[in-house]
Every structure is written in C-alpha cells, then in structure tokens.
C-alpha cells in the first residue's frame, strides 16, 4: 500500500508532518517506518499506529524524508508496499512559549553581556532577536534578569548550538531558582560558556516559571515569562579577571558599600566600574566600592580594562535599611488620636517569620503600639498603600506571646485595610502591618496609619524624655534595668506614678507629690514594665526592665 498523502507544515519545516492513508479492508492496524535515507528507520522503526489512519513525523527543516506504511492483521503484514518521500519546508521555527497571564509586570529588563533589552510591557514572551550579543568561549557570560513579578521564580537557559530549532538537554547552560523578595529584583543568571561552544550566531532562550522544572523551553502554561536573544559565540582574545562581591550595610549612616574580593587579575588593567566611578583593581584582595545611598541600586562590572569581551558582571546591589519599628520590641508608640503616621516600610524584614495568630498569616512587617487608658471603640485605618497588598493585625499580650484582637485582609494590592474594636481600659495593644502572605516573604511599601475613636476611648499621651526635658522638667529615672528600687527625679513635682505590666495590668500606683521618689519594685516578677509618670499636665510613659 502507499500512504496516499503527506502534509508538511507550510511555514515551519521542523514541525510535524502528518502522513495519512486510506483504510485497507481486513487491516487490524498499521505500521509506520520513516528515516532520512532510503529505507531508513531513524524517525520511525515499524511503529504501531493502531487503527489510526494518520501518523505525525518530526524532522528537521529542508529534509527529505522516506517513509513506508504497511497494513497488519493476524495473517501478517501487507507486502509490496511502495516507499514514499517528501521534503519538509526549508525554513525552521522555534516552539512557542507564551501566555497572556503574567505576575506583576513580568520582567522589566534583560541584560546579556553588556547589552540591555528593555521590556515592551507586561508580556509573557519577549523577542529580542536580531541584534546578536558577543559571548566568549570558556568565560563567564553575563545574564541579569530584572523581575517585577513579586513571586519566586525558577530560571532555565538554553542555546541552540546546532541551530536545529530545538532546545535540547545538552544545550542547557543554566538552571536555578530565584527568591524574588522585593519587586523589582535583579537575578544573576550568569554562566560559564562551554569552551567547545560552536562559534557563530545561535538562539538563546530564557524561560522563567514557579520552579526550574516548570520553566520548560516550550512552556505554554499561565504565569511565566520567556525571552529569546541571539548570541554570537566568539573566541576570546583576552583573559577575564575574577572576583566576588559582598554587600556591607551601614544603616547608622543610611548607606551601604560593596566589598569586592579580587581573586584573579586577567591580562588587562582591571578595574571596577559602577557606572559613575571606577575603582582600581590591579592587585589581589578586597576593594571597597561606595558608599551608596540607602535604597539605591548599583550594578558593578569587573572590567578587563583592555577587551570588554572579558568584562565580568559582579551583580546588581541594593539595600534598604529596616525602619525603626521593624520589630515588636521597637514598635512606634501612638500617643494621640488622628495621628496620621506615614512611612515607607520597603526595608522591613521578616524577622519574626510569618505571623499566624490572626487570620491566614502575614509577613512580620512594621509595628505600632498604643496604651488605652479609658475603654471605648478604636478604629485603625491603613491607607496610602502603593505597590503592595497589606494585612493589618491587632494584638494584646506581649511581644512573642500575643492574643489576637482583630485583623483585616479584605482588599487586594494597592488598597488599604481598616479594623474596629472595643478596647479594654489599661491595656496595651500592638498593630502589625505586613504583606498578607503567610508563606512568601514579599516586600511591604508606603503606608499611613491613623488611629481614632468615635466615643469614650482615650490613649496614654506618652511623651519622650526629650520632649519632657524640652518643657523644662529635667525628668530622669535610674537604674534601668532595676533590681529592687527605681529612683525618679524632676525639677517639678511628680504627682502620680503608675506601673503596668506587659498585659496592661496596673501593679503599682503611688502619689509622690515631690520632685523625687524611690519606687519599690522588689516584689515584682522579672520582666518589662511600663512606668507612667505625671508631672504637672505632662504624662511620661517609659519602659523599665526588672531583673
């Protein structure tokens, strides 16, 4: 029998060609043999096609394929079948890898070698081919991917060295996982080009998805990003310098620097370039570059100094110092209603992990606290949210030993949250504002917190010691920590002293009516206490540790 009809792809010669044939009376099944030579079996070797009347053959573009189809039944196989042939379309194509569903704004920039490719928008596939980038055999190939997805991603990179339009396992040059963290974040996907890489221009594909296993070359799932670039493999005429870089924080001065350890000098006059300033790197050892302003971003290139082919990208570095209220112990005290505190919490760390005392769970973002004097309704509103998804949780108790009072996670990204509750008198409350996720350490951002009451609630109007002293009161207290007795002194009369434990319970109340007073704390258990001191019309609340 003969096949009757074959249909090569009319646009992509390396895509499947469909063989079809007419039904043979008495046939139980059909067997297909195909190859790139007369009588060849390299594409199909007596493959059982069952009772189907079609079979797909995959081959290269511009290839002549020889095939035979025979009928099979219990008596054997048909004989005298003619071998047919066809030629695939001359032009080859790469497999599609696209999606209309993209996390965040996807990938905003790709850097290969020293060439930047800016994204054209929120796209699942970016075609940057047509402008080949030179990469050298046997040396580091720089690849920097800037993600604005807000999620963890896995990354795979292939180069079609044999130009057969297929990204084969042997052509994979990079695989790794990415912790996105803050968004945007730049991921270093640099790799060492194989020393035997085929010279000339080839297609490089970069695929990103939730994990490296999902980031396949022909990925058509939702929520991934794929990019294609042409690379020109050359024989380098230089030796690259080598080095590693470590970020060094200096939050006391709101800045950071980078220590670059030069481990090899190459064959040029090596230097480190941050895009503005160059630093000599002609001896082995540590070169400190910077400092750079807090929250800024800097990309460092270790340059050969003679041939840019042997320049090494050390990475992109940025650091945002944590805010002062990054943890519960340093919560910002709210001492009046309609406070309207505003901050950028982008540098908040997840130092207490994922807080699950209220709701599904949230990042340990930033912390506020207030002490209620008189019971009543209290509203906590978080507004001014840009670029992140907040959750608000409100607790009583103490740091690390919370009791959930209420929480809110009703809205999505870029929208504020509000909670309202009936506050108990003489109770301290903590407010945690963090990214809503209970498993992904995503970044917080700008926010405004406002605490109000429509009825009888009042707050402890605590001022700082600096504020009291600015009023001419010269208030001091010592020692802290205290063993048995705490001494209070002021230039004006101290009228009342109240001590609260961390549960907001009153444990000591005295009325000194004097400029100095010794408070006996010997009967109190070890731990932290709040001392509320009234001097004239001013109320001071300080934190004291009892040994």
Short mmCIF file of C-alpha atoms in Angstrom, two decimals, residues 274-499:
data_model
loop_
_atom_site.label_atom_id
_atom_site.label_comp_id
_atom_site.label_asym_id
_atom_site.label_seq_id
_atom_site.Cartn_x
_atom_site.Cartn_y
_atom_site.Cartn_z
CA UNK A 274 29.72 51.24 38.97
CA UNK A 275 28.50 53.31 36.03
CA UNK A 276 29.73 56.56 37.59
CA UNK A 277 33.04 55.86 39.31
CA UNK A 278 35.87 53.42 38.57
CA UNK A 279 38.00 51.75 41.26
CA UNK A 280 41.43 50.29 40.54
CA UNK A 281 41.56 46.51 40.90
CA UNK A 282 45.14 45.77 39.84
CA UNK A 283 46.10 43.81 42.99
CA UNK A 284 44.55 40.79 44.63
CA UNK A 285 42.39 41.31 47.71
CA UNK A 286 39.46 43.44 48.88
CA UNK A 287 38.43 46.62 47.09
CA UNK A 288 35.62 48.54 48.83
CA UNK A 289 33.37 50.47 46.47
CA UNK A 290 30.81 53.05 47.51
CA UNK A 291 29.25 54.08 49.78
CA UNK A 292 25.82 54.25 48.15
CA UNK A 293 22.69 55.90 49.45
CA UNK A 294 20.20 53.69 51.27
CA UNK A 295 17.66 52.08 48.90
CA UNK A 296 19.67 52.98 45.78
CA UNK A 297 20.72 50.35 43.23
CA UNK A 298 24.16 49.84 41.71
CA UNK A 299 25.48 47.40 39.10
CA UNK A 300 29.19 46.56 39.36
CA UNK A 301 31.30 45.45 36.40
CA UNK A 302 34.76 43.99 36.92
CA UNK A 303 36.39 45.22 33.72
CA UNK A 304 39.32 43.61 31.94
CA UNK A 305 40.47 47.13 31.08
CA UNK A 306 41.52 46.18 27.55
CA UNK A 307 38.85 43.98 25.98
CA UNK A 308 35.17 44.31 27.06
CA UNK A 309 34.57 40.71 26.00
CA UNK A 310 36.33 39.71 29.23
CA UNK A 311 34.38 42.07 31.49
CA UNK A 312 32.61 40.32 34.38
CA UNK A 313 29.30 41.44 35.85
CA UNK A 314 29.60 41.20 39.64
CA UNK A 315 25.85 41.75 40.11
CA UNK A 316 23.34 44.43 40.97
CA UNK A 317 23.26 45.51 44.60
CA UNK A 318 20.66 47.39 46.58
CA UNK A 319 19.81 47.56 50.25
CA UNK A 320 17.07 49.35 52.12
CA UNK A 321 17.68 49.73 55.83
CA UNK A 322 14.89 48.39 58.05
CA UNK A 323 12.65 51.07 59.59
CA UNK A 324 12.98 51.84 63.32
CA UNK A 325 9.75 49.93 64.04
CA UNK A 326 10.87 46.81 62.18
CA UNK A 327 10.14 44.54 65.15
CA UNK A 328 7.65 44.36 68.00
CA UNK A 329 10.16 45.38 70.66
CA UNK A 330 10.71 48.70 68.87
CA UNK A 331 7.08 49.42 67.97
CA UNK A 332 6.30 53.07 67.27
CA UNK A 333 4.17 54.39 70.13
CA UNK A 334 0.95 56.12 69.09
CA UNK A 335 0.05 58.61 71.83
CA UNK A 336 -2.84 60.57 70.33
CA UNK A 337 -5.81 60.01 68.09
CA UNK A 338 -5.75 61.17 64.45
CA UNK A 339 -2.01 60.59 64.50
CA UNK A 340 -1.66 60.09 60.71
CA UNK A 341 1.80 58.46 60.86
CA UNK A 342 3.28 57.90 57.38
CA UNK A 343 6.29 55.78 56.44
CA UNK A 344 7.81 53.66 53.68
CA UNK A 345 8.14 50.11 55.03
CA UNK A 346 10.02 48.77 51.96
CA UNK A 347 13.04 47.83 54.09
CA UNK A 348 11.06 45.91 56.73
CA UNK A 349 12.48 42.44 57.41
CA UNK A 350 10.56 39.30 58.19
CA UNK A 351 12.45 38.86 61.47
CA UNK A 352 9.57 37.20 63.34
CA UNK A 353 8.65 34.94 60.45
CA UNK A 354 5.06 34.60 59.29
CA UNK A 355 2.63 35.75 61.99
CA UNK A 356 -0.41 33.46 62.05
CA UNK A 357 -2.03 34.50 65.36
CA UNK A 358 -4.66 36.42 63.37
CA UNK A 359 -6.15 35.22 60.08
CA UNK A 360 -4.31 33.21 57.44
CA UNK A 361 -0.96 34.76 58.20
CA UNK A 362 1.22 37.69 57.24
CA UNK A 363 4.81 38.87 57.00
CA UNK A 364 6.25 40.44 60.12
CA UNK A 365 6.29 43.93 58.65
CA UNK A 366 6.24 47.08 60.80
CA UNK A 367 4.85 47.56 64.32
CA UNK A 368 2.93 50.21 66.19
CA UNK A 369 1.58 50.24 69.74
CA UNK A 370 -0.76 52.27 71.91
CA UNK A 371 -1.92 52.02 75.52
CA UNK A 372 -5.62 52.53 76.23
CA UNK A 373 -6.48 54.47 79.38
CA UNK A 374 -10.30 54.54 79.15
CA UNK A 375 -12.30 51.83 77.38
CA UNK A 376 -14.17 52.52 74.15
CA UNK A 377 -14.23 51.98 70.40
CA UNK A 378 -10.98 52.35 68.49
CA UNK A 379 -10.59 52.40 64.71
CA UNK A 380 -7.29 51.65 62.98
CA UNK A 381 -7.13 52.67 59.31
CA UNK A 382 -4.22 51.90 56.99
CA UNK A 383 -4.25 53.99 53.80
CA UNK A 384 -1.73 55.42 51.34
CA UNK A 385 -0.78 51.91 50.20
CA UNK A 386 1.12 51.77 46.90
CA UNK A 387 2.50 48.69 45.14
CA UNK A 388 1.81 46.03 47.79
CA UNK A 389 -1.01 44.09 49.47
CA UNK A 390 -1.36 44.83 53.20
CA UNK A 391 -2.89 42.92 56.07
CA UNK A 392 -3.48 44.54 59.47
CA UNK A 393 -3.49 42.54 62.70
CA UNK A 394 -4.10 43.89 66.19
CA UNK A 395 -2.94 42.08 69.33
CA UNK A 396 -2.95 42.33 73.09
CA UNK A 397 -0.48 40.49 75.32
CA UNK A 398 3.22 40.95 74.79
CA UNK A 399 5.81 40.54 72.05
CA UNK A 400 6.07 36.86 71.23
CA UNK A 401 3.03 35.98 73.38
CA UNK A 402 0.16 37.60 71.52
CA UNK A 403 -3.59 37.26 71.76
CA UNK A 404 -5.37 38.16 68.55
CA UNK A 405 -7.84 41.01 68.98
CA UNK A 406 -8.88 41.52 65.35
CA UNK A 407 -7.47 41.68 61.83
CA UNK A 408 -8.33 42.78 58.31
CA UNK A 409 -7.35 41.36 54.93
CA UNK A 410 -10.38 42.26 52.87
CA UNK A 411 -8.85 44.09 49.93
CA UNK A 412 -6.20 43.44 47.31
CA UNK A 413 -2.94 45.08 46.32
CA UNK A 414 -2.72 48.85 46.46
CA UNK A 415 -5.77 49.16 48.71
CA UNK A 416 -5.80 49.95 52.44
CA UNK A 417 -7.33 47.99 55.32
CA UNK A 418 -9.32 49.00 58.42
CA UNK A 419 -10.20 47.39 61.75
CA UNK A 420 -12.52 48.49 64.54
CA UNK A 421 -12.76 47.01 68.05
CA UNK A 422 -13.84 47.73 71.62
CA UNK A 423 -10.69 48.46 73.61
CA UNK A 424 -10.24 47.47 77.27
CA UNK A 425 -9.06 50.06 79.77
CA UNK A 426 -5.43 49.98 80.96
CA UNK A 427 -4.42 47.67 78.10
CA UNK A 428 -1.57 47.91 75.65
CA UNK A 429 -2.19 46.90 72.03
CA UNK A 430 0.20 46.13 69.18
CA UNK A 431 -0.56 46.73 65.50
CA UNK A 432 1.30 44.69 62.88
CA UNK A 433 1.11 45.87 59.27
CA UNK A 434 2.66 43.43 56.81
CA UNK A 435 2.31 41.80 53.43
CA UNK A 436 -0.65 39.43 53.59
CA UNK A 437 1.13 36.21 52.51
CA UNK A 438 1.79 33.52 55.09
CA UNK A 439 4.46 31.76 53.04
CA UNK A 440 6.10 34.26 50.66
CA UNK A 441 8.41 36.95 52.04
CA UNK A 442 7.16 39.76 49.83
CA UNK A 443 8.07 43.39 50.40
CA UNK A 444 5.95 45.96 52.20
CA UNK A 445 5.87 49.56 51.00
CA UNK A 446 4.41 53.02 51.68
CA UNK A 447 1.57 53.36 54.21
CA UNK A 448 -0.25 55.74 56.53
CA UNK A 449 -1.74 54.56 59.83
CA UNK A 450 -4.41 56.58 61.60
CA UNK A 451 -5.94 55.66 64.99
CA UNK A 452 -9.23 57.28 66.01
CA UNK A 453 -12.12 56.83 68.46
CA UNK A 454 -15.75 57.89 67.97
CA UNK A 455 -16.64 57.64 71.66
CA UNK A 456 -15.05 57.22 75.13
CA UNK A 457 -11.65 55.64 74.44
CA UNK A 458 -8.54 57.58 75.43
CA UNK A 459 -4.87 56.87 74.93
CA UNK A 460 -1.86 57.26 77.17
CA UNK A 461 -0.38 60.55 75.97
CA UNK A 462 3.20 59.47 76.50
CA UNK A 463 5.92 61.91 75.51
CA UNK A 464 9.56 61.12 75.07
CA UNK A 465 12.03 62.08 77.79
CA UNK A 466 13.48 64.55 75.31
CA UNK A 467 10.05 66.24 74.99
CA UNK A 468 9.62 66.44 78.78
CA UNK A 469 13.07 67.89 79.23
CA UNK A 470 12.31 70.40 76.48
CA UNK A 471 9.47 71.57 78.72
CA UNK A 472 11.97 72.32 81.49
CA UNK A 473 11.04 69.30 83.63
CA UNK A 474 14.50 67.59 83.53
CA UNK A 475 12.96 64.19 84.28
CA UNK A 476 15.34 61.27 84.92
CA UNK A 477 14.95 57.68 86.15
CA UNK A 478 17.58 55.11 87.13
CA UNK A 479 18.83 52.42 87.18
CA UNK A 480 17.36 50.61 84.18
CA UNK A 481 17.37 47.62 84.38
CA UNK A 482 16.36 47.82 88.02
CA UNK A 483 16.95 45.24 90.75
CA UNK A 484 14.77 46.49 93.64
CA UNK A 485 14.25 50.27 93.64
CA UNK A 486 13.88 52.82 90.85
CA UNK A 487 14.73 56.46 91.50
CA UNK A 488 12.68 59.21 89.80
CA UNK A 489 13.77 62.86 89.72
CA UNK A 490 12.34 66.01 88.16
CA UNK A 491 12.66 69.79 88.50
CA UNK A 492 8.89 69.94 89.05
CA UNK A 493 6.64 67.93 91.32
CA UNK A 494 5.83 64.36 90.34
CA UNK A 495 2.13 63.99 91.16
CA UNK A 496 1.38 60.39 90.14
CA UNK A 497 3.27 57.22 89.27
CA UNK A 498 1.55 54.13 87.83
CA UNK A 499 3.30 50.89 86.84
#
